[in-house]
PDB file of C-alpha atoms in Angstrom:
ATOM      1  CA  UNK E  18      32.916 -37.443 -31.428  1.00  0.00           C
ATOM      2  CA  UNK E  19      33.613 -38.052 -27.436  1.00  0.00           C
ATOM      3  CA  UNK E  20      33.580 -41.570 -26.531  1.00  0.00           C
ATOM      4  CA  UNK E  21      33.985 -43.209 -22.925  1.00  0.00           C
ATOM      5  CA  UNK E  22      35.323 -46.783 -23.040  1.00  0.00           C
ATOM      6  CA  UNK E  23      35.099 -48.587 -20.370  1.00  0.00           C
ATOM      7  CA  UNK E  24      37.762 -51.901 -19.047  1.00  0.00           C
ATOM      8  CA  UNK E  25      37.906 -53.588 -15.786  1.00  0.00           C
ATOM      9  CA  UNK E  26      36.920 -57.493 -14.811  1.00  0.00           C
ATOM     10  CA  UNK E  27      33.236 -58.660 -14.635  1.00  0.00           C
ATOM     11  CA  UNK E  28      33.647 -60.279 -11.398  1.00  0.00           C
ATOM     12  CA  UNK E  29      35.275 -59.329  -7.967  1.00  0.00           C
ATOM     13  CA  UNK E  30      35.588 -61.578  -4.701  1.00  0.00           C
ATOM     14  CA  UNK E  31      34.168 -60.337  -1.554  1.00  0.00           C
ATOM     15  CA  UNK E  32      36.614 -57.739   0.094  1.00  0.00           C
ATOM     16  CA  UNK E  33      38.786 -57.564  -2.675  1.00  0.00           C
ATOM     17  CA  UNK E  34      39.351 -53.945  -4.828  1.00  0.00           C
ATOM     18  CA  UNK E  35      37.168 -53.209  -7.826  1.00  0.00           C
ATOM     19  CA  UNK E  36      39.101 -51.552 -10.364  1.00  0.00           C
ATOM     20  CA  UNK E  37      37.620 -49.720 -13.962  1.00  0.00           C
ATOM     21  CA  UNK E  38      39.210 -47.507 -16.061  1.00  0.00           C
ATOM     22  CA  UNK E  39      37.938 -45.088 -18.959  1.00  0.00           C
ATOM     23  CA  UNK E  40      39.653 -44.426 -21.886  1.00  0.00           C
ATOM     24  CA  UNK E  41      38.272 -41.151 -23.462  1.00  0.00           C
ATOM     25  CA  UNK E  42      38.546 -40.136 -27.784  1.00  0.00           C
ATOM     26  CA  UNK E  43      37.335 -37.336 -29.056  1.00  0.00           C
ATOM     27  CA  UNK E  44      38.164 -35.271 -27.054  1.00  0.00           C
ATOM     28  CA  UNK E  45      41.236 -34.062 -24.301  1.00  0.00           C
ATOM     29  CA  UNK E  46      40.458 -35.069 -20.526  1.00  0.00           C
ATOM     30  CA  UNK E  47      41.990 -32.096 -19.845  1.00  0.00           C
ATOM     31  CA  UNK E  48      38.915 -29.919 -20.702  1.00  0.00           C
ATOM     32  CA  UNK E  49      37.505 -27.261 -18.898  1.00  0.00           C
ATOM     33  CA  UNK E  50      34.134 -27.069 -17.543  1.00  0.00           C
ATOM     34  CA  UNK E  51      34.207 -30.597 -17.435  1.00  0.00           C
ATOM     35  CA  UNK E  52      33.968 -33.200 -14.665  1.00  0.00           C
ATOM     36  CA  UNK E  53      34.667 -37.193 -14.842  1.00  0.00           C
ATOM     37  CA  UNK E  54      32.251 -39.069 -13.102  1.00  0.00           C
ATOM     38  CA  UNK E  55      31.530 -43.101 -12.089  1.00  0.00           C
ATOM     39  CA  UNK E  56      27.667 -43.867 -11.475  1.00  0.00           C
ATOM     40  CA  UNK E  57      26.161 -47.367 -10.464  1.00  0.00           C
ATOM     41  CA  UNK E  58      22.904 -49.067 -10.923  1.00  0.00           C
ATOM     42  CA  UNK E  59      22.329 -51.969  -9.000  1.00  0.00           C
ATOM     43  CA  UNK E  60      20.007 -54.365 -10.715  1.00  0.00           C
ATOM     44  CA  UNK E  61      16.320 -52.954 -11.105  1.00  0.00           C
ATOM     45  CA  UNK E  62      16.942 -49.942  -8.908  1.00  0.00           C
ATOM     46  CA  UNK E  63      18.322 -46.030  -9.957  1.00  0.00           C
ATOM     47  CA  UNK E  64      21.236 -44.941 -10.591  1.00  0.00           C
ATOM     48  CA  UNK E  65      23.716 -44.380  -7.496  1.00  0.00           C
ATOM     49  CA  UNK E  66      26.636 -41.496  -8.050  1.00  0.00           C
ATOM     50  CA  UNK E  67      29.514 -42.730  -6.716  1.00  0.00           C
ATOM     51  CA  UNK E  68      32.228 -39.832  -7.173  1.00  0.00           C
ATOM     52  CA  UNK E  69      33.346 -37.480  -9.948  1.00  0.00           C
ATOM     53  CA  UNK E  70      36.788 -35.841 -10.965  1.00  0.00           C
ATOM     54  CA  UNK E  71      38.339 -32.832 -11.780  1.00  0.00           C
ATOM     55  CA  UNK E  72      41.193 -33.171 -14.632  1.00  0.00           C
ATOM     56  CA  UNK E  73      43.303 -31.427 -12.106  1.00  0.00           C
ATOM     57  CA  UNK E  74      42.503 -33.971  -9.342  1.00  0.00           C
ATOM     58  CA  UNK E  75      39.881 -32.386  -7.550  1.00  0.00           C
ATOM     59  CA  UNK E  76      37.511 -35.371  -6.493  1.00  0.00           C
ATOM     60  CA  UNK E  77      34.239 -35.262  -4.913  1.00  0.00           C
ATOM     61  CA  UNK E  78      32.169 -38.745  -3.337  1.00  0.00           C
ATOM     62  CA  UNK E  79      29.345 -40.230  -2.291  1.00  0.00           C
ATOM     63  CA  UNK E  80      29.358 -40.291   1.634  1.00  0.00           C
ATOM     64  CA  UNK E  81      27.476 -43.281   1.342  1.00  0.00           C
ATOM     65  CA  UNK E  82      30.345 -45.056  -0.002  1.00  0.00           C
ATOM     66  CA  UNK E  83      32.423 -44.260   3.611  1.00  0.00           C
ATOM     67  CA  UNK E  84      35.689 -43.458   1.921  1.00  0.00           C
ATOM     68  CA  UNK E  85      35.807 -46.882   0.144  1.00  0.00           C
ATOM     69  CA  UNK E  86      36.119 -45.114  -3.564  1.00  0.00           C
ATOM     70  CA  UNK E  87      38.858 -43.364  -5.188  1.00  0.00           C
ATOM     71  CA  UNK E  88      39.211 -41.805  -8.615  1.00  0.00           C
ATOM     72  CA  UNK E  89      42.252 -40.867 -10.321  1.00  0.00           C
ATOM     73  CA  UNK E  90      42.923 -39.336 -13.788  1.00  0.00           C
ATOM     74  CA  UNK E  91      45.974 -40.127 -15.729  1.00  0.00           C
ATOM     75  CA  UNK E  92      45.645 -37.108 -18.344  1.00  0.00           C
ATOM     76  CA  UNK E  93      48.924 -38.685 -20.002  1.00  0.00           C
ATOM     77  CA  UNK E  94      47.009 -41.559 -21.394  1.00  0.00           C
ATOM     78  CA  UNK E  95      43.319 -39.349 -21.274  1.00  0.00           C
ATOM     79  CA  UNK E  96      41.767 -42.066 -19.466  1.00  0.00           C
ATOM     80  CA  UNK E  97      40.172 -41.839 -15.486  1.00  0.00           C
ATOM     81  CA  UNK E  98      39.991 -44.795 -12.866  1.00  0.00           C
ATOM     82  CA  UNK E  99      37.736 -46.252 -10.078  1.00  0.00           C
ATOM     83  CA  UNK E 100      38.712 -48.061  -7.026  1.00  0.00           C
ATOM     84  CA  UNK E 101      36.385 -49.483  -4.876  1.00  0.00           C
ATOM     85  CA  UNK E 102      37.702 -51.236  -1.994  1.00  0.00           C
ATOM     86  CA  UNK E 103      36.476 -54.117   0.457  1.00  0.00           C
ATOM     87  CA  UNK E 104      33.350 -54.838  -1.394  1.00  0.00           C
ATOM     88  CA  UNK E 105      30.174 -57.111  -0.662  1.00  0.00           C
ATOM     89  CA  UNK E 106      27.566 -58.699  -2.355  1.00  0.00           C
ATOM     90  CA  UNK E 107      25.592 -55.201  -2.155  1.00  0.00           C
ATOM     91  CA  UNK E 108      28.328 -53.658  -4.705  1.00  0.00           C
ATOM     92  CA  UNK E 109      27.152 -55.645  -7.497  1.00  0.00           C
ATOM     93  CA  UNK E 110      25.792 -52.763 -10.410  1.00  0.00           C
ATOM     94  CA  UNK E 111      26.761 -51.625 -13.543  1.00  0.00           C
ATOM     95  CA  UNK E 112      29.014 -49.139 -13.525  1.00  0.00           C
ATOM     96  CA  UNK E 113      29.404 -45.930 -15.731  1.00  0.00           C
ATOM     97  CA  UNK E 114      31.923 -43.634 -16.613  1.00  0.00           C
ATOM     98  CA  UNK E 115      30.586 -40.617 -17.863  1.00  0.00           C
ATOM     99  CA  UNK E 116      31.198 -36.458 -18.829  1.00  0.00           C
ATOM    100  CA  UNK E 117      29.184 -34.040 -17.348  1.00  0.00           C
ATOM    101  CA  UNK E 118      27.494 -30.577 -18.054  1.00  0.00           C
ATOM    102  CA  UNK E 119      28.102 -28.998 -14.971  1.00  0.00           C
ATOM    103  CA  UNK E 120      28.921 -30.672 -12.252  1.00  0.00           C
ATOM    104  CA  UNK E 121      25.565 -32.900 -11.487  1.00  0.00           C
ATOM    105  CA  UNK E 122      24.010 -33.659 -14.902  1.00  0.00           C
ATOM    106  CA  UNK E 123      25.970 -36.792 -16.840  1.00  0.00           C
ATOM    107  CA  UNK E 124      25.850 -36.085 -20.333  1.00  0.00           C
ATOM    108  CA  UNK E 125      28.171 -38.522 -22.300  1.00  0.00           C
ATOM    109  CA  UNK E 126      28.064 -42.211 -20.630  1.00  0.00           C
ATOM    110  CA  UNK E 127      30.476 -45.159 -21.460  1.00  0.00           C
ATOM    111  CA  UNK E 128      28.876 -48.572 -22.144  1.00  0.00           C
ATOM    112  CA  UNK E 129      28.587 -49.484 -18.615  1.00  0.00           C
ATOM    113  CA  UNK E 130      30.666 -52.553 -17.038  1.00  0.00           C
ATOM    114  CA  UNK E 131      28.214 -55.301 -15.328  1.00  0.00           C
ATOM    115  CA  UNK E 132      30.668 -55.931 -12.158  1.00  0.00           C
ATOM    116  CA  UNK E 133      29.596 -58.853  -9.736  1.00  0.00           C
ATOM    117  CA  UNK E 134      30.737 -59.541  -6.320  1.00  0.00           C
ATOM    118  CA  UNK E 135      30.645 -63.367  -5.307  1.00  0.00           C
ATOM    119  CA  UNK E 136      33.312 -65.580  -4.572  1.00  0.00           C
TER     120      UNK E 136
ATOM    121  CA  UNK A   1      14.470 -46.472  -1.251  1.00  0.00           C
ATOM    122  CA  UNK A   2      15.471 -43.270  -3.159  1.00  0.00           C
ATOM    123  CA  UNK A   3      15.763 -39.521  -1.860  1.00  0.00           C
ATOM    124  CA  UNK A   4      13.652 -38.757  -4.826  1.00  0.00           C
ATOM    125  CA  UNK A   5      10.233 -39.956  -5.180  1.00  0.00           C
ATOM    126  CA  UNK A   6       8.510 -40.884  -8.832  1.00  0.00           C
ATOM    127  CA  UNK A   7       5.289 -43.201  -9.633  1.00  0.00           C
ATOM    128  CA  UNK A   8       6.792 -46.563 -10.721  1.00  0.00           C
ATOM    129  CA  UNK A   9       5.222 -46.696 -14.229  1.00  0.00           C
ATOM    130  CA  UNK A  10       3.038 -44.507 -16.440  1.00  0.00           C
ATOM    131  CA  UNK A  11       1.311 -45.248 -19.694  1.00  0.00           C
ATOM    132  CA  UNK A  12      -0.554 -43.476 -22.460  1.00  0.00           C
ATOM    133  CA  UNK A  13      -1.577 -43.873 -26.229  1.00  0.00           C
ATOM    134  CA  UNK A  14       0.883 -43.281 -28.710  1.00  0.00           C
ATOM    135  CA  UNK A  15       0.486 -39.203 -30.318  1.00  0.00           C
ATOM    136  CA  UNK A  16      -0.401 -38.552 -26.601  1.00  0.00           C
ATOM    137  CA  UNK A  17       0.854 -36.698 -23.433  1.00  0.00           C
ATOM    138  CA  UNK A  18       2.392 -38.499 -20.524  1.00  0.00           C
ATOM    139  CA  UNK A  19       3.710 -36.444 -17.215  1.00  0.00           C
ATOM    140  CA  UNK A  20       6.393 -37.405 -15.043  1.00  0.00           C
ATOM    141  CA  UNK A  21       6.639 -36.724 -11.518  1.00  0.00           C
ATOM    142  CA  UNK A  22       9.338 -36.288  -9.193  1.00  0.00           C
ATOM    143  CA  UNK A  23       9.313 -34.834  -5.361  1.00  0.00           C
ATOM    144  CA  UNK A  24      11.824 -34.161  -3.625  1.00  0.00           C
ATOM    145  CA  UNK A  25      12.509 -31.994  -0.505  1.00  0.00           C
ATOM    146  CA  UNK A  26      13.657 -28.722   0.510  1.00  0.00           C
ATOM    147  CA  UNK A  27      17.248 -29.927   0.874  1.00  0.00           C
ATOM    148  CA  UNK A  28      17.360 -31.024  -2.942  1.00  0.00           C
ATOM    149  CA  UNK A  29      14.642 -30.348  -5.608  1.00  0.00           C
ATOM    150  CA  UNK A  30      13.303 -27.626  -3.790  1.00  0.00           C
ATOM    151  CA  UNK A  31      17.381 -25.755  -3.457  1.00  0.00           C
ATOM    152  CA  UNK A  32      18.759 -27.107  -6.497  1.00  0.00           C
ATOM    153  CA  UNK A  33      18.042 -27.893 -10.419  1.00  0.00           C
ATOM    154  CA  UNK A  34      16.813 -30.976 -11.774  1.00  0.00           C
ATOM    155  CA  UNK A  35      17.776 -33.003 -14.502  1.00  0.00           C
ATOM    156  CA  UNK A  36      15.675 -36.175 -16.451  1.00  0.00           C
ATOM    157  CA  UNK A  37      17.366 -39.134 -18.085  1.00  0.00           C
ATOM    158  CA  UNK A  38      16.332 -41.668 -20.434  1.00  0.00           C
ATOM    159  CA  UNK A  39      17.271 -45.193 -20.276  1.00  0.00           C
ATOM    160  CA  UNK A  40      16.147 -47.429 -22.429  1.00  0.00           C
ATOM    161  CA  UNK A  41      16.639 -51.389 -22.105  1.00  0.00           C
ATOM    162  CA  UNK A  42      19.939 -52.616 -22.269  1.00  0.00           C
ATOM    163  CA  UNK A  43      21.439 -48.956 -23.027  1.00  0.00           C
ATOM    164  CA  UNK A  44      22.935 -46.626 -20.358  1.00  0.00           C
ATOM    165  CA  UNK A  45      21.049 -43.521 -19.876  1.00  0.00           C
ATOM    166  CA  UNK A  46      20.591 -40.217 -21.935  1.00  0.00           C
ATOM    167  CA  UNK A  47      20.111 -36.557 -20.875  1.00  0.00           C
ATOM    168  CA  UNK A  48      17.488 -35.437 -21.631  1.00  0.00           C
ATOM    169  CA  UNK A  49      16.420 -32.416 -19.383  1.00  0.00           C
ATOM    170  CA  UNK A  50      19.124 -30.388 -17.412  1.00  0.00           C
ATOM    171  CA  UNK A  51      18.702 -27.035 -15.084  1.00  0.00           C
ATOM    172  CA  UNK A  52      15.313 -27.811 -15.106  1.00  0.00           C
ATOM    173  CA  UNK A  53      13.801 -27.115 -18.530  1.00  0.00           C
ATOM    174  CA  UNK A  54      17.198 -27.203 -20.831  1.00  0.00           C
ATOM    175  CA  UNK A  55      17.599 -29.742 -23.914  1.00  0.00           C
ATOM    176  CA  UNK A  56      20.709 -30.983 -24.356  1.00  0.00           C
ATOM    177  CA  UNK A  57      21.658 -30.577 -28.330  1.00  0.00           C
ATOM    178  CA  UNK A  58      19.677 -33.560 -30.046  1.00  0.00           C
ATOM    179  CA  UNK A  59      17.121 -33.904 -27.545  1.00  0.00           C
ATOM    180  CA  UNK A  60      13.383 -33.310 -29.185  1.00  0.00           C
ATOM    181  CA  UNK A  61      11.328 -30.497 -27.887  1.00  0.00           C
ATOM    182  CA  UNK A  62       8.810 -33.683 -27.374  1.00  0.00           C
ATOM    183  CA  UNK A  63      10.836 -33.602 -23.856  1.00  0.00           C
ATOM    184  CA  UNK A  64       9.928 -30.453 -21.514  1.00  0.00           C
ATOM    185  CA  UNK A  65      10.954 -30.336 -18.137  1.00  0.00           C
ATOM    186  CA  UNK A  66       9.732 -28.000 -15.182  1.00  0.00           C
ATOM    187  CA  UNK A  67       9.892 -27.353 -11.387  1.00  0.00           C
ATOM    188  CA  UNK A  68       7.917 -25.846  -8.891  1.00  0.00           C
ATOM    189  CA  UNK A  69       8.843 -25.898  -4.990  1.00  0.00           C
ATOM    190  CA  UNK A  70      10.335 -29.238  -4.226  1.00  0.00           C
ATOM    191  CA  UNK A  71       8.767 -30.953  -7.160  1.00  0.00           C
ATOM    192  CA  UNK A  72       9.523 -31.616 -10.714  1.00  0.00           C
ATOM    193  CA  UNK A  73       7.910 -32.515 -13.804  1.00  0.00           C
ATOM    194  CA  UNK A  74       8.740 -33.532 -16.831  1.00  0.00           C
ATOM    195  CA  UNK A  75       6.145 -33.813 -20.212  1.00  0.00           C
ATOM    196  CA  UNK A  76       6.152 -36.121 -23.290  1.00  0.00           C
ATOM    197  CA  UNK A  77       4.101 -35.311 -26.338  1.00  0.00           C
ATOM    198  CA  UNK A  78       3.300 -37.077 -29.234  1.00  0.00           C
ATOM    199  CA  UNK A  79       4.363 -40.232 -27.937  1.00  0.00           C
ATOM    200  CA  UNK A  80       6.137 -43.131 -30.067  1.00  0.00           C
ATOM    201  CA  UNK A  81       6.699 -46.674 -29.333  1.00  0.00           C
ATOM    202  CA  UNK A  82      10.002 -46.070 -28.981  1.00  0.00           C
ATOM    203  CA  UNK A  83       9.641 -43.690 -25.802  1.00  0.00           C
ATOM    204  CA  UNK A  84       8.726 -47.182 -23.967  1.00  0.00           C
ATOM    205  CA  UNK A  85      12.079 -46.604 -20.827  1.00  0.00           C
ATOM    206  CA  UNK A  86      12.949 -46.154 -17.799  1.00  0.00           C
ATOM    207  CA  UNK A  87      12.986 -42.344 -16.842  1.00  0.00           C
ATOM    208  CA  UNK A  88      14.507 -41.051 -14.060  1.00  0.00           C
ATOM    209  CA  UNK A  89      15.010 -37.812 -12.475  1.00  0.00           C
ATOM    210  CA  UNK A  90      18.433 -36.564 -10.241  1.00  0.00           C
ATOM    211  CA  UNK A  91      19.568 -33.176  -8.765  1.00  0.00           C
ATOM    212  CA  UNK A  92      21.867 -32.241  -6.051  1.00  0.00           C
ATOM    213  CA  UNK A  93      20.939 -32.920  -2.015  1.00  0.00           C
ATOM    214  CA  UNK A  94      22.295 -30.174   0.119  1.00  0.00           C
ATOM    215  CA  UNK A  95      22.033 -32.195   3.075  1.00  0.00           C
ATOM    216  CA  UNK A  96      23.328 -35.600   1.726  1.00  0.00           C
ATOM    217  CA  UNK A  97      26.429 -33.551  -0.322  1.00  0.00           C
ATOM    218  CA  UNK A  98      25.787 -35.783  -2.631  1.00  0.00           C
ATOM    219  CA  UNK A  99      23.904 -36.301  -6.236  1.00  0.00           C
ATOM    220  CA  UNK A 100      20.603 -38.145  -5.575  1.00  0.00           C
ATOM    221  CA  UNK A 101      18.242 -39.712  -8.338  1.00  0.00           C
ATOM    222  CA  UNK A 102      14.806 -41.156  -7.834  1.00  0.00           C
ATOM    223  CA  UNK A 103      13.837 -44.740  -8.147  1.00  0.00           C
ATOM    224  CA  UNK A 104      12.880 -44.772 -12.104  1.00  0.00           C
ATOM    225  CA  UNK A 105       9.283 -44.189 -13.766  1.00  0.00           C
ATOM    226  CA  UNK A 106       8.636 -47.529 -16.724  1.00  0.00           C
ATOM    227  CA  UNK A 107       6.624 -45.889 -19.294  1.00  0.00           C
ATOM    228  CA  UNK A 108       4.433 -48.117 -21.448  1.00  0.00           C
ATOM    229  CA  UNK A 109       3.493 -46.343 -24.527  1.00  0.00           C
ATOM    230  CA  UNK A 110       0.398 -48.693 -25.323  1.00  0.00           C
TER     231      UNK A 110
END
């Protein structure tokens, strides 16, 4: 049974780097047909895709983020990382990891993190 | 505000039909499939609806999805307690490169 577990801290200072990481079981990263994405939700608003991955590397963002996110996959360890750098007040969400069907629908979702930004 | 547009809440009678509405544009809904989540509190979301009208495996046929133009809908029959979430519908956006979602529909089931 695929599971996404999420890890990173809870709570970032202003223009410092949030960092998550997702472990995946259950299954290989390494999949075809598969891509590895990170989605937000701010508090009481939709969800917000931030960027998804290709096992091989291939990564694909969010414009609106202006180049501040990067994802990486370590398929040696199965797991797939978020970076978010110089971030604000407005960056506070919970953040996903999740497997998609396809490219744009997000089928299998980790717990979510709750990440706040305040110093 | 969000590229796609859905009512903020819905309710209905429990055993009854609720629809869900989401409009879009020609640079998203109306070029590209739609999908519907689930989210209920405290819980990420779930597919529900993908390619427009597709269950994931699991999903009830309670949950039926379609589009027309740049607008989608999807229905819930025989409605339980336990369908009380947040719904929310996403596609692709040509113009924005980017996967967009609307701002969320709160369905009371009362």
């Amino acid at each position: 049974q695929l599971q996404l577990q999420q890890s990173g801290p809870g709570l970032v200072k202003p223009s410092e780097t949030l960092s998550l990481t997702c472990s995946v079981t259950g299954d290989s990263i390494s999949t075809t047909s598969y891509y590895w994405a990170w989605i937000r939700q701010p508090p009481g608003k939709g969800p917000e895709w931030i960027g998804s991955i290709y096992y091989v590397g291939t990564t694909f963002y969010n414009p609106s983020l202006k180049s501040r996110g990067i994802i990486s996959v370590d398929t040696s360890k199965n797991q797939f990382s978020l970076r978010l750098n110089s971030v604000t007040a407005a960056d506070t969400a919970i953040y996903y990891c999740a497997r998609t069907l396809g490219f744009e629908y997000f089928h299998h979702w980790g717990q979510g993190t709750v990440v706040t930004v305040s110093s | 505000q969000s590229v796609l547009t859905q009512p903020p809440s819905v309710s209905a009678a429990p055993g009854q039909r609720v629809t869900i509405s989401c409009s879009g544009s020609s640079s998203n809904i109306g070029a590209n499939s739609v999908s519907w989540y689930q989210q209920l509190p405290g819980t990420a979301p779930t597919l529900l609806i993908y390619d427009n009208y597709k269950r994931p495996s699991g999903i009830p046929d309670r949950f039926s999805g379609s589009k027309s133009g740049t607008s989608a809908t999807m229905d819930i029959t025989g409605l339980r307690t336990g369908d009380e979430a947040d719904y929310y519908c996403g596609t692709w956006d040509d113009s924005l490169n980017s996967v967009v979602f609307g701002g969320g529909t709160k369905l009371t089931v009362l």
